[in-house]
Short mmCIF file of C-alpha atoms in Angstrom, two decimals:
data_model
loop_
_atom_site.label_atom_id
_atom_site.label_comp_id
_atom_site.label_asym_id
_atom_site.label_seq_id
_atom_site.Cartn_x
_atom_site.Cartn_y
_atom_site.Cartn_z
CA MET A 1 1.48 -65.79 -221.43
CA THR A 2 -0.48 -68.02 -223.80
CA THR A 3 -3.05 -66.76 -226.29
CA THR A 4 -5.72 -68.03 -223.89
CA GLY A 5 -4.36 -65.82 -221.09
CA ARG A 6 -2.82 -68.60 -219.06
CA LYS A 7 0.60 -68.05 -217.54
CA GLN A 8 3.14 -70.16 -219.37
CA VAL A 9 5.83 -72.36 -217.86
CA LEU A 10 8.80 -73.64 -219.89
CA LEU A 11 10.35 -76.80 -218.47
CA LEU A 12 13.67 -78.35 -219.54
CA ASP A 13 14.44 -81.92 -218.39
CA ASP A 14 16.07 -84.86 -220.16
CA SER A 15 13.53 -87.26 -218.62
CA ALA A 16 10.43 -87.55 -220.80
CA LEU A 17 8.58 -89.08 -217.86
CA THR A 18 9.42 -86.15 -215.60
CA LEU A 19 8.31 -83.71 -218.29
CA ASP A 20 4.99 -85.49 -218.76
CA MET A 21 4.30 -85.67 -215.03
CA ALA A 22 5.10 -82.00 -214.50
CA LYS A 23 3.13 -80.93 -217.57
CA THR A 24 0.08 -82.88 -216.40
CA VAL A 25 -0.02 -81.39 -212.90
CA LEU A 26 0.81 -77.85 -214.02
CA GLU A 27 -1.81 -77.88 -216.76
CA ALA A 28 -4.34 -79.19 -214.24
CA ALA A 29 -3.45 -76.19 -212.08
CA GLY A 30 -4.28 -73.86 -214.97
CA PHE A 31 -0.90 -73.12 -216.53
CA GLY A 32 0.24 -73.44 -220.10
CA VAL A 33 3.28 -75.70 -220.27
CA LEU A 34 6.03 -76.00 -222.86
CA THR A 35 8.41 -78.92 -222.46
CA ALA A 36 11.93 -79.35 -223.80
CA VAL A 37 13.86 -82.60 -223.57
CA ASP A 38 17.10 -81.02 -224.81
CA LEU A 39 18.74 -77.70 -225.55
CA ALA A 40 17.61 -77.62 -229.17
CA ALA A 41 13.98 -77.90 -228.09
CA LEU A 42 14.52 -75.23 -225.44
CA GLU A 43 15.96 -72.83 -228.00
CA GLY A 44 13.08 -73.55 -230.35
CA HIS A 45 10.50 -72.70 -227.70
CA LEU A 46 12.33 -69.52 -226.71
CA ALA A 47 12.43 -68.41 -230.35
CA ARG A 48 8.66 -68.77 -230.66
CA SER A 49 7.27 -67.88 -227.25
CA LYS A 50 7.79 -65.82 -224.13
CA PRO A 51 7.30 -67.99 -221.06
CA ASP A 52 6.45 -66.45 -217.68
CA LEU A 53 8.65 -68.93 -215.80
CA VAL A 54 11.53 -71.20 -216.80
CA LEU A 55 12.30 -74.40 -214.88
CA LEU A 56 15.63 -76.10 -215.58
CA ASP A 57 16.71 -79.60 -214.59
CA VAL A 58 20.29 -79.47 -213.33
CA GLN A 59 22.01 -82.68 -214.39
CA MET A 60 21.45 -83.48 -218.05
CA PRO A 61 23.65 -85.36 -220.54
CA GLU A 62 24.49 -82.32 -222.66
CA ALA A 63 24.51 -79.50 -220.10
CA PHE A 64 24.02 -78.43 -216.52
CA GLY A 65 20.79 -76.52 -215.94
CA ASP A 66 22.56 -73.91 -213.83
CA ASP A 67 24.87 -73.15 -216.76
CA VAL A 68 21.85 -72.86 -219.04
CA GLY A 69 20.20 -70.55 -216.52
CA MET A 70 23.29 -68.38 -216.33
CA VAL A 71 23.30 -67.98 -220.12
CA LEU A 72 19.58 -67.18 -220.23
CA ARG A 73 19.92 -64.58 -217.50
CA ALA A 74 23.34 -63.03 -218.09
CA VAL A 75 23.80 -63.44 -221.84
CA LYS A 76 20.29 -63.44 -223.25
CA GLY A 77 19.00 -61.02 -220.61
CA MET A 78 15.94 -63.07 -219.68
CA GLN A 79 14.08 -61.30 -216.89
CA VAL A 80 11.33 -63.79 -216.06
CA PRO A 81 11.94 -66.05 -213.04
CA ILE A 82 14.33 -68.94 -213.71
CA LEU A 83 14.47 -71.82 -211.23
CA LEU A 84 16.52 -74.98 -211.02
CA VAL A 85 14.64 -78.26 -210.51
CA SER A 86 16.57 -81.26 -209.26
CA SER A 87 16.79 -84.13 -206.80
CA LEU A 88 20.15 -82.85 -205.61
CA GLY A 89 20.31 -81.73 -201.98
CA ASP A 90 18.91 -78.34 -201.04
CA THR A 91 22.28 -76.94 -199.97
CA GLU A 92 23.92 -77.77 -203.29
CA LEU A 93 20.91 -76.55 -205.24
CA ALA A 94 20.83 -73.24 -203.38
CA GLN A 95 24.51 -72.73 -204.08
CA ARG A 96 24.16 -73.60 -207.76
CA ALA A 97 21.20 -71.21 -208.09
CA ARG A 98 23.06 -68.41 -206.35
CA GLU A 99 26.20 -68.86 -208.46
CA ALA A 100 24.18 -69.01 -211.67
CA GLY A 101 22.34 -65.81 -210.80
CA VAL A 102 18.92 -67.45 -211.12
CA ASP A 103 15.95 -67.05 -208.81
CA GLY A 104 16.03 -70.22 -206.75
CA PHE A 105 15.24 -73.90 -206.94
CA ILE A 106 12.53 -76.50 -206.54
CA SER A 107 13.51 -79.87 -205.11
CA LYS A 108 12.19 -82.90 -206.94
CA ARG A 109 12.34 -84.62 -203.56
CA ALA A 110 9.37 -82.52 -202.46
CA GLY A 111 7.22 -84.13 -205.16
CA LEU A 112 4.74 -82.91 -207.73
CA ASP A 113 2.40 -81.19 -205.26
CA ALA A 114 5.22 -78.97 -204.06
CA LEU A 115 6.14 -78.18 -207.66
CA VAL A 116 2.62 -76.92 -208.33
CA GLU A 117 2.48 -74.94 -205.06
CA ARG A 118 5.78 -73.24 -205.81
CA VAL A 119 4.84 -72.36 -209.38
CA CYS A 120 1.51 -70.97 -208.16
CA ALA A 121 3.31 -68.86 -205.57
CA ILE A 122 5.82 -67.51 -208.09
CA LEU A 123 3.27 -66.71 -210.76
CA GLY A 124 0.71 -65.36 -208.30
CA GLN A 125 -1.97 -67.83 -209.18
CA GLY A 126 -3.90 -70.16 -206.90
CA PRO A 127 -4.26 -73.76 -208.04
CA ARG A 128 -7.41 -74.38 -210.06
CA GLN A 129 -9.95 -76.35 -208.06
CA PRO A 130 -11.03 -79.73 -209.49
CA MET B 1 -0.37 -86.12 -205.23
CA LYS B 2 -3.80 -87.40 -206.10
CA ASP B 3 -4.14 -91.16 -206.41
CA ASP B 4 -5.55 -90.90 -209.94
CA LEU B 5 -2.38 -89.17 -211.09
CA ARG B 6 -0.28 -91.86 -209.44
CA ALA B 7 -2.37 -94.47 -211.20
CA VAL B 8 -1.71 -92.77 -214.53
CA PHE B 9 2.03 -92.49 -214.12
CA MET B 10 3.01 -95.51 -212.04
CA PRO B 11 2.92 -98.08 -214.89
CA ARG B 12 5.13 -95.82 -216.97
CA PHE B 13 7.47 -95.25 -214.05
CA ILE B 14 7.80 -99.01 -213.58
CA ASP B 15 8.60 -99.56 -217.27
CA THR B 16 11.07 -96.68 -217.29
CA ALA B 17 12.73 -97.82 -214.07
CA ARG B 18 13.17 -101.36 -215.38
CA ALA B 19 14.81 -100.05 -218.54
CA ARG B 20 17.04 -97.69 -216.55
CA LEU B 21 18.12 -100.50 -214.21
CA GLU B 22 18.97 -102.74 -217.18
CA ARG B 23 21.06 -99.95 -218.69
CA ALA B 24 22.64 -99.27 -215.30
CA ALA B 25 23.71 -102.91 -214.97
CA LEU B 26 25.38 -102.76 -218.39
CA LEU B 27 27.10 -99.47 -217.53
CA LEU B 28 28.33 -100.96 -214.26
CA ALA B 29 29.76 -103.95 -216.13
CA ARG B 30 31.53 -101.56 -218.51
CA ARG B 31 32.69 -99.40 -215.57
CA ASP B 32 31.22 -96.33 -217.25
CA ASP B 33 30.84 -94.52 -213.93
CA ASN B 34 29.70 -91.16 -215.29
CA ALA B 35 26.95 -92.62 -217.44
CA LEU B 36 25.91 -94.90 -214.57
CA ALA B 37 25.69 -91.92 -212.22
CA GLY B 38 23.55 -90.07 -214.76
CA GLU B 39 21.19 -93.00 -215.19
CA LEU B 40 20.72 -93.41 -211.44
CA HIS B 41 20.30 -89.65 -210.99
CA ALA B 42 17.49 -89.59 -213.54
CA LEU B 43 15.86 -92.61 -211.94
CA GLY B 44 16.05 -91.00 -208.51
CA GLY B 45 14.47 -87.80 -209.78
CA GLU B 46 11.57 -89.64 -211.38
CA ALA B 47 10.98 -91.67 -208.21
CA ALA B 48 11.16 -88.59 -206.01
CA MET B 49 8.55 -86.73 -208.03
CA LEU B 50 6.19 -89.68 -207.60
CA GLY B 51 6.74 -89.73 -203.84
CA LEU B 52 8.82 -92.93 -203.81
CA GLU B 53 11.26 -91.51 -201.28
CA GLU B 54 13.09 -94.70 -200.26
CA PHE B 55 13.51 -95.69 -203.89
CA ALA B 56 14.86 -92.23 -204.68
CA ASP B 57 17.27 -92.42 -201.73
CA SER B 58 18.60 -95.79 -202.95
CA ALA B 59 19.13 -94.37 -206.41
CA ARG B 60 20.91 -91.39 -204.91
CA GLY B 61 23.17 -93.75 -202.94
CA GLY B 62 24.07 -95.59 -206.13
CA GLU B 63 24.71 -92.33 -207.94
CA ILE B 64 27.11 -91.21 -205.21
CA GLY B 65 28.82 -94.61 -205.34
CA ALA B 66 29.23 -94.31 -209.10
CA ARG B 67 30.72 -90.83 -208.85
CA ARG B 68 33.22 -92.17 -206.30
CA GLY B 69 34.01 -95.21 -208.43
CA ASP B 70 32.77 -97.45 -205.60
CA LEU B 71 31.89 -100.67 -207.43
CA ALA B 72 30.57 -102.47 -204.33
CA ALA B 73 28.24 -99.58 -203.43
CA CYS B 74 26.88 -99.52 -206.99
CA GLN B 75 26.25 -103.26 -206.95
CA ARG B 76 24.42 -103.00 -203.61
CA SER B 77 22.36 -100.08 -204.89
CA LEU B 78 21.30 -101.85 -208.08
CA ARG B 79 20.31 -104.94 -206.10
CA THR B 80 18.29 -102.84 -203.64
CA LEU B 81 16.65 -100.88 -206.44
CA GLY B 82 15.66 -104.05 -208.27
CA GLU B 83 14.08 -105.47 -205.14
CA SER B 84 12.36 -102.17 -204.33
CA LEU B 85 10.94 -101.92 -207.82
CA GLU B 86 9.41 -105.37 -207.58
CA GLN B 87 7.85 -104.34 -204.25
CA VAL B 88 6.38 -101.27 -205.94
CA VAL B 89 4.99 -103.52 -208.67
CA ALA B 90 3.58 -105.97 -206.11
CA ARG B 91 1.65 -103.34 -204.22
CA GLY B 92 0.61 -101.38 -207.27
CA GLY B 93 2.63 -98.26 -206.47
CA PRO B 94 2.88 -96.09 -203.36
CA GLY B 95 -0.87 -95.61 -203.12
CA GLY B 96 -1.55 -99.34 -203.33
CA ALA B 97 -2.11 -101.84 -200.58
CA PRO B 98 0.99 -102.64 -198.48
#
């Protein structure tokens, strides 16, 4: 939760464009958004803040998001929802999420609107009307 | 997605896609299949989030070709992606006139 009372989403993706698109639509929906383009940035955010939801890209140059999710959940004991976000197929994503012990996935193929809808559903918040 | 958001992000997508395709062509020439697959995967994800489904599918096809070491499939994919990108430019993005 942010100091302004907004639920906070932490998003890890190696694509700066993807991060900016997701941040824009999620902030428009009323969420606070922290973005991390690599693991160092992710660790920095986690040291300073307590997000309400963590979204992890799967295929990145330095790590797989499902491995990162497994560490956050099993090693660091993170209890907030952790979801994988990827353009991989749903079957593979579901399997990766299950094996990593995280809470599910969001397909990039469903687009930005679906991303916002899913985050709203998970965090129990309706999208802010324009 | 609202058209104003598309309008904001489409120019940046086009610039990013052009740069990724240039890098992909170099990686293909070097036969760096893993890096090529990663580049096309990232491109496909960015396209998918903007609702460019056919573009994303082409990128995915190239990514699969790269992971299999299928040079011909990668060449076809890069050619298709280059043509598709210019079509996106010509119509001003997916919300533009056909």
